[in-house]
mmCIF file of C-alpha atoms in Angstrom:
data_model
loop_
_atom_site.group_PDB
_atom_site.id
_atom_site.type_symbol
_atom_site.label_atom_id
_atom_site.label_comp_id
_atom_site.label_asym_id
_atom_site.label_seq_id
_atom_site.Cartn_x
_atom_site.Cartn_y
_atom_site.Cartn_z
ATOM 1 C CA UNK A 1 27.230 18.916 -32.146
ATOM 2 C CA UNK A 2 24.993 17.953 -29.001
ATOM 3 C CA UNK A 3 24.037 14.416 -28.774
ATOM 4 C CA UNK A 4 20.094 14.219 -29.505
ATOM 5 C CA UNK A 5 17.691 13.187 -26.023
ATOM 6 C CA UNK A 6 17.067 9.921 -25.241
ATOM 7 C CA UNK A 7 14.533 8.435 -23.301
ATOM 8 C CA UNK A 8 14.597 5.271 -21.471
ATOM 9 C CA UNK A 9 11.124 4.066 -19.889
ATOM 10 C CA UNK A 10 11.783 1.239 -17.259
ATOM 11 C CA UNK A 11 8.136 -1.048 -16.655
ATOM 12 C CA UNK A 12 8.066 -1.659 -12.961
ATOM 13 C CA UNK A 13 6.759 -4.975 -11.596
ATOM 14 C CA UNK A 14 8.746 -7.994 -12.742
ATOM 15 C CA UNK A 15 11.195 -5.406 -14.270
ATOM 16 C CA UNK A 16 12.989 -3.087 -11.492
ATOM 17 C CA UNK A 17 10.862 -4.687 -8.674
ATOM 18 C CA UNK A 18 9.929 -8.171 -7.595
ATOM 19 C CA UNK A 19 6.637 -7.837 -5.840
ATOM 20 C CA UNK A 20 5.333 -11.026 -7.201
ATOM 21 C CA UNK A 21 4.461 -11.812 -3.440
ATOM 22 C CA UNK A 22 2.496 -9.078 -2.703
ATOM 23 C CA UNK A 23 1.037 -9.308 -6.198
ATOM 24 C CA UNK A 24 -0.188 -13.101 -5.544
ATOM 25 C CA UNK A 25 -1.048 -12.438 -1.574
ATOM 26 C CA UNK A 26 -3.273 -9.407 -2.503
ATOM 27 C CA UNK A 27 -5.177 -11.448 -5.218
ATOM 28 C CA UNK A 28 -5.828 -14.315 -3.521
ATOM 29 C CA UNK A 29 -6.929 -12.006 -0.140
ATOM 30 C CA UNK A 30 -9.835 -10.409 -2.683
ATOM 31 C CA UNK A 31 -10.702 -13.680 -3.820
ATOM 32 C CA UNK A 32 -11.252 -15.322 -0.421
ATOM 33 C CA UNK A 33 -13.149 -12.347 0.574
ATOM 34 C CA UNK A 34 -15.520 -13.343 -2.120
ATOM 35 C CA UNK A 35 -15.451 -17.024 -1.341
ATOM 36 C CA UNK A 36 -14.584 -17.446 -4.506
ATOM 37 C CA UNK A 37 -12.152 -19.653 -6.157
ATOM 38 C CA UNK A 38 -8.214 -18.080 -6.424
ATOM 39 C CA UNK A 39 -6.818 -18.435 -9.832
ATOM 40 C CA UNK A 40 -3.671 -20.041 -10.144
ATOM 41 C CA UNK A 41 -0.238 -18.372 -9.412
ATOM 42 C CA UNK A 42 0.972 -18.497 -13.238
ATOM 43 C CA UNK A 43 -2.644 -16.945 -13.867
ATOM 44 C CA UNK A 44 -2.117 -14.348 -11.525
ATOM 45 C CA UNK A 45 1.126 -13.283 -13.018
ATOM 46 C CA UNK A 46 0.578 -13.347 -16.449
ATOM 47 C CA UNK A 47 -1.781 -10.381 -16.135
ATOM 48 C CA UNK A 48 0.863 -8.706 -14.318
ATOM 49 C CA UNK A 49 1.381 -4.921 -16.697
ATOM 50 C CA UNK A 50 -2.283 -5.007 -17.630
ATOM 51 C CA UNK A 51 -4.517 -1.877 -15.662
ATOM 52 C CA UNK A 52 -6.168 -3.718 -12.849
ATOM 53 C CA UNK A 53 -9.691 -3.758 -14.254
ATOM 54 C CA UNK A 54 -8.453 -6.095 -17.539
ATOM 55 C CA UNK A 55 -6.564 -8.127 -15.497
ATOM 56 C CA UNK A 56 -9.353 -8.823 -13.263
ATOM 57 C CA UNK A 57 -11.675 -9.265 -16.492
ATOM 58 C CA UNK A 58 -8.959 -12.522 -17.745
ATOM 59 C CA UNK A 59 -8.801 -13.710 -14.616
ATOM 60 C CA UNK A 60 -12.558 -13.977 -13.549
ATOM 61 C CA UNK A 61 -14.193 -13.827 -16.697
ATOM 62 C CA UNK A 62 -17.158 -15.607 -15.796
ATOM 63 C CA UNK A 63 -18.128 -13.079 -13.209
ATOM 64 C CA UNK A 64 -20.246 -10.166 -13.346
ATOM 65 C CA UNK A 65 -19.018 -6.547 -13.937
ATOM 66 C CA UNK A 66 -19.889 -5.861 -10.633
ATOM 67 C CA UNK A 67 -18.045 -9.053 -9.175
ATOM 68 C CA UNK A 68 -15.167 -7.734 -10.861
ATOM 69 C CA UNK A 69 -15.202 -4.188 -9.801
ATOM 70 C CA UNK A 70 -15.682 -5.989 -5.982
ATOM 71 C CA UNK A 71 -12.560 -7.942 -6.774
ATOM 72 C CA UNK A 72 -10.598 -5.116 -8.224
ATOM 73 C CA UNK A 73 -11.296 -2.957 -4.714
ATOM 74 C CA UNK A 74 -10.889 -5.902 -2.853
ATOM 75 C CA UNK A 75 -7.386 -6.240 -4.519
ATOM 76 C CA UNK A 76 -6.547 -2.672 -4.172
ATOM 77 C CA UNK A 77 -6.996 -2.866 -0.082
ATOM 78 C CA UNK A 78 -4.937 -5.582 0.123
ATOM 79 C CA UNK A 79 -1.877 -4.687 -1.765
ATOM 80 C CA UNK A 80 -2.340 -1.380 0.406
ATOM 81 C CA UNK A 81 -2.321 -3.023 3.240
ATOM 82 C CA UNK A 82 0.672 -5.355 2.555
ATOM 83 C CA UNK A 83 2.460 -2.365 1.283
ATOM 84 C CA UNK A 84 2.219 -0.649 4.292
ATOM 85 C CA UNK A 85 2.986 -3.806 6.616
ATOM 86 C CA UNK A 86 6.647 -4.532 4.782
ATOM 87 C CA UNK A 87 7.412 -1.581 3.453
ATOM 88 C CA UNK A 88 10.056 -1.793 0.427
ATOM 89 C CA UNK A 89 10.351 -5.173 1.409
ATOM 90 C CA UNK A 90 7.221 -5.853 -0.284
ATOM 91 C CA UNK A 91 8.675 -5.071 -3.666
ATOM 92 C CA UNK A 92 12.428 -5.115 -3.955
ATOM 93 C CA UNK A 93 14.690 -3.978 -6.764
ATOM 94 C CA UNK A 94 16.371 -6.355 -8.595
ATOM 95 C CA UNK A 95 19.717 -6.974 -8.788
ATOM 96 C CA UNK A 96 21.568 -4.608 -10.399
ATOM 97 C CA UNK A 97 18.564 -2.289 -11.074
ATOM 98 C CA UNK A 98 19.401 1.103 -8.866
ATOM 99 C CA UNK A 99 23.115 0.829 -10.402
ATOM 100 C CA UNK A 100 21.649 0.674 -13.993
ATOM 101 C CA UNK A 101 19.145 3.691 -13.130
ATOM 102 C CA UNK A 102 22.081 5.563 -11.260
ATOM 103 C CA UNK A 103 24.522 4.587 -14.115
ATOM 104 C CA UNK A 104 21.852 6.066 -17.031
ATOM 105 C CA UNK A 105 20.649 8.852 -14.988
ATOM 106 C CA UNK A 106 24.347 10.154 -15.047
ATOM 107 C CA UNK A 107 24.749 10.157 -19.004
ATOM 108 C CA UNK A 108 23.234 14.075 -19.511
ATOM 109 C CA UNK A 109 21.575 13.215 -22.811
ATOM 110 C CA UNK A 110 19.563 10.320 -21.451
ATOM 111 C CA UNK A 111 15.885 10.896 -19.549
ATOM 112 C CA UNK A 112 14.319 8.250 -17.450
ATOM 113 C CA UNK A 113 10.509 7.719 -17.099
ATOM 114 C CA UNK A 114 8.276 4.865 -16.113
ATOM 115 C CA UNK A 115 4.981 2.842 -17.805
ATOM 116 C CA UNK A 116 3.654 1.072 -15.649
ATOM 117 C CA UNK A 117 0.174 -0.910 -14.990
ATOM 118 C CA UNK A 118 0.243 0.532 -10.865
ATOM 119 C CA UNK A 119 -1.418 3.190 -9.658
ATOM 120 C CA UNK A 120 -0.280 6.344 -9.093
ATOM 121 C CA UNK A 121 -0.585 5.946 -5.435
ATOM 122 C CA UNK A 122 1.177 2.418 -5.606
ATOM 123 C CA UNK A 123 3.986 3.689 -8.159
ATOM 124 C CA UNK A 124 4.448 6.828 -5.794
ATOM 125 C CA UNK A 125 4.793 4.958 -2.633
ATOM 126 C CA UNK A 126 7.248 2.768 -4.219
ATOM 127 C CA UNK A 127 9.693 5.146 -5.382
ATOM 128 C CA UNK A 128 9.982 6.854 -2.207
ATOM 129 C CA UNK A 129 10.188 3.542 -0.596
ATOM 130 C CA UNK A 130 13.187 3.176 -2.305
ATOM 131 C CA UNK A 131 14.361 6.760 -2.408
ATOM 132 C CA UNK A 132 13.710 6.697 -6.567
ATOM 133 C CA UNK A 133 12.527 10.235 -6.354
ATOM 134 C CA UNK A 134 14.617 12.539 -8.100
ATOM 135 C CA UNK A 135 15.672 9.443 -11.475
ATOM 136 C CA UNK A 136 12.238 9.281 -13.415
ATOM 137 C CA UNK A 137 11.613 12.828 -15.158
ATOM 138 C CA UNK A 138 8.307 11.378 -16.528
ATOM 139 C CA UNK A 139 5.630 8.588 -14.730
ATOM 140 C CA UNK A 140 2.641 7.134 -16.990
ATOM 141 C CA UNK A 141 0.258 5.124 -14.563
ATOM 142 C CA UNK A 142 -2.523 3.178 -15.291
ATOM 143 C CA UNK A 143 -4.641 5.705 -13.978
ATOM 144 C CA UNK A 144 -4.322 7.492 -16.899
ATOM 145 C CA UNK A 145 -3.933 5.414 -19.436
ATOM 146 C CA UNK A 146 -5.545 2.604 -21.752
ATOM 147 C CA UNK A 147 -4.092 -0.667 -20.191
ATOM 148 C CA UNK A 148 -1.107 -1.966 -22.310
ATOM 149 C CA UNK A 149 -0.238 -2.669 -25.021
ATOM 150 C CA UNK A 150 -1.960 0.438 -26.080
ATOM 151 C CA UNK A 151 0.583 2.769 -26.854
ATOM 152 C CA UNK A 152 -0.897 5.881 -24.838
ATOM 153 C CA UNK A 153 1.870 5.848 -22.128
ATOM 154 C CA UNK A 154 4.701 5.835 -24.461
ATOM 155 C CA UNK A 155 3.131 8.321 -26.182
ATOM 156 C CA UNK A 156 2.933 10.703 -23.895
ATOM 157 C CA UNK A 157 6.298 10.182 -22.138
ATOM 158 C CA UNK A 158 7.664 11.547 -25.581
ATOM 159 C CA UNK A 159 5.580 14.074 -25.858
ATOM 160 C CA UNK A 160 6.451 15.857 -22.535
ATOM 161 C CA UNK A 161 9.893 14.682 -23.040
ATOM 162 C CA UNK A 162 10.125 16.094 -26.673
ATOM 163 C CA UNK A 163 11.951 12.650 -27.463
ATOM 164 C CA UNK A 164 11.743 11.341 -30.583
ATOM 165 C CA UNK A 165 10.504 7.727 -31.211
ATOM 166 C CA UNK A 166 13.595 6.674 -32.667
ATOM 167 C CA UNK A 167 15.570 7.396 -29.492
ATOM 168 C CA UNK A 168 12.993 5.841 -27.149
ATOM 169 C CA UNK A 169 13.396 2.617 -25.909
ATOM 170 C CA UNK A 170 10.559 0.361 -23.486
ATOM 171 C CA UNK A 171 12.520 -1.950 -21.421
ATOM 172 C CA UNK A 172 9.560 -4.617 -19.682
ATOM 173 C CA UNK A 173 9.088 -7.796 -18.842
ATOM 174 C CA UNK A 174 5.921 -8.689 -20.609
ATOM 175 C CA UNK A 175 4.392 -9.568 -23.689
ATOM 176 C CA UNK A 176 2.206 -6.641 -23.156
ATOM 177 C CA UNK A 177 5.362 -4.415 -22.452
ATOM 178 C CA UNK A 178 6.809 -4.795 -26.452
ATOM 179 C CA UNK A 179 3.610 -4.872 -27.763
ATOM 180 C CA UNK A 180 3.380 -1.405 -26.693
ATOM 181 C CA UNK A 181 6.284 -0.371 -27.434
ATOM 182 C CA UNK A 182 5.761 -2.431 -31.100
ATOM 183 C CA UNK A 183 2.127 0.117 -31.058
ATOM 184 C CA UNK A 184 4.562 3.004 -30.293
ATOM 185 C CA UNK A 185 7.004 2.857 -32.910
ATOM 186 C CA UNK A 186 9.648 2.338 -30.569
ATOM 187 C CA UNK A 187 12.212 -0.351 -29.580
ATOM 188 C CA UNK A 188 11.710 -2.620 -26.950
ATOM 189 C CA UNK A 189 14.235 -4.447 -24.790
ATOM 190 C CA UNK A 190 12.632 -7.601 -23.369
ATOM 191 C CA UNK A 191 14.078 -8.755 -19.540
ATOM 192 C CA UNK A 192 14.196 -12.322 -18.470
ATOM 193 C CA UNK A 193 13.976 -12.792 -14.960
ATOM 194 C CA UNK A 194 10.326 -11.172 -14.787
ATOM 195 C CA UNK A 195 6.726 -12.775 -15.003
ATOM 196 C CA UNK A 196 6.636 -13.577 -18.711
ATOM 197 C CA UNK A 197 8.244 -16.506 -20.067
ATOM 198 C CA UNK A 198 11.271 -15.349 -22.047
ATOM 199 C CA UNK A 199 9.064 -16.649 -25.878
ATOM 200 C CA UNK A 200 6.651 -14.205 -25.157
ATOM 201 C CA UNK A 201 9.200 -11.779 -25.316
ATOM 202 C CA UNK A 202 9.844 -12.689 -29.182
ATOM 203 C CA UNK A 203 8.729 -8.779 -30.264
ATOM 204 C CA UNK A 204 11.605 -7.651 -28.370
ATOM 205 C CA UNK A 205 14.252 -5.544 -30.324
ATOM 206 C CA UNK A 206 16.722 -7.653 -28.111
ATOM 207 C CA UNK A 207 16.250 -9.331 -24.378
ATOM 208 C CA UNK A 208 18.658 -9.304 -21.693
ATOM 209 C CA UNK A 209 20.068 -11.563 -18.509
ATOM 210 C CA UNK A 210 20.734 -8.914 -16.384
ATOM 211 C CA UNK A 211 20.829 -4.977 -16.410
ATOM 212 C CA UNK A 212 24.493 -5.315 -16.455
ATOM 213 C CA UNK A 213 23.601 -6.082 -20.285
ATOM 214 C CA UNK A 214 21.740 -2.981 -20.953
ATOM 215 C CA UNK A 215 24.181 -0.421 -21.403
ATOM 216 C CA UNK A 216 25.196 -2.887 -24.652
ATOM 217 C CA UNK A 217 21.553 -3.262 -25.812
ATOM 218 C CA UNK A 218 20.871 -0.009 -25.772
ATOM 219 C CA UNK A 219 24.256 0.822 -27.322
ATOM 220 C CA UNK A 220 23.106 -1.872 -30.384
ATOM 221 C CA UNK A 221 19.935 0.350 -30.408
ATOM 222 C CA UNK A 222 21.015 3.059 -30.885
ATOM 223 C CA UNK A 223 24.385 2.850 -33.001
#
């Protein structure tokens, strides 16, 4: 008997990537532009996994819509710009990340997809930038999504996966990233060397040192 499908969705910043700098150089370039006081570096990257607009709404709350929306464009030029100044240098994978995606993408009953709070430009320049093309059979942006935790991306990742929730598993970096998974019905594998600290983390199914771990936590999950 065939083993069933499983699906593995990998969050992106703080999780396979470390673009913290562009993430932190890019916000404080929109706030300048807007003479307006930057937030704090922890600040900035505890919204990190939200959609752009709610982050921007936590982190200048007592602004206007419209400030926000000036902020949020603002933002979006200058990670563009950045981007296209260092290349995949702006956002490199972690250690040990490309082996684990190589290592699952081999197993034949395992899919990969990503849920991520990017764009689908930003998520699509990344991948090639790091020649991720052909791993991720599904890619849930924040363009087309309710920002995490809601559970919309996971949601449809199994449906055009035909994976059931019981053999789905979120692996993220953020508070946000089990909550969704927690919305979703499905586990969540919490990783410690991103932007949350590792108590926010506590609706995790289990969290992990290094993606040399995973292959056991998902193992644990799933036997």
């Amino acid at each position: 008997m065939s083993a069933p499908l499983r699906l593995v969705l990998f969050d992106v910043d703080g999780t396979l990537v470390d673009s913290q700098g562009s993430i932190v150089a890019a916000m404080t370039a929109s706030f300048d532009a807007h003479s307006l006081p930057v937030p704090k570096r922890d600040a900035i990257l505890s919204i990190v996994g939200l959609s752009l607009p709610v982050a921007m709404a936590r982190l200048a709350s007592e602004h206007s819509d419209t400030v926000q929306q000036r902020l949020v464009d603002g933002y979006k030029q200058a990670y563009h710009a950045h981007r296209l100044e260092q290349g995949a240098a702006s956002s490199p994978l972690y250690p040990g990340a490309l082996d684990a995606i190589e290592a699952l993408h081999a197993v034949p009953e395992v899919l990969l997809g990503v849920a991520t709070g990017k764009s689908q430009r930003g998520l699509d320049a990344l991948i090639e930038a790091h020649g991720l093309e052909r791993y991720f059979v599904t890619r849930q942006v924040a363009d087309h999504h309710p920002s995490k935790p809601h559970p919309s991306m996971v949601d449809t990742a199994r449906s055009e996966t035909g994976v059931e929730a019981a053999n789905t598993v979120m692996i993220g970096d953020t508070q946000f990233d089990m909550d969704m998974a927690r919305a979703a019905g499905v586990a969540g594998i919490g990783v410690a060397w991103g932007y949350h600290e590792r108590s926010a983390l506590s609706g995790a199914t289990s969290i992990i040192e290094t993606f040399e771990q995973l292959p056991r936590a998902l193992d644990d999950i799933w036997t």
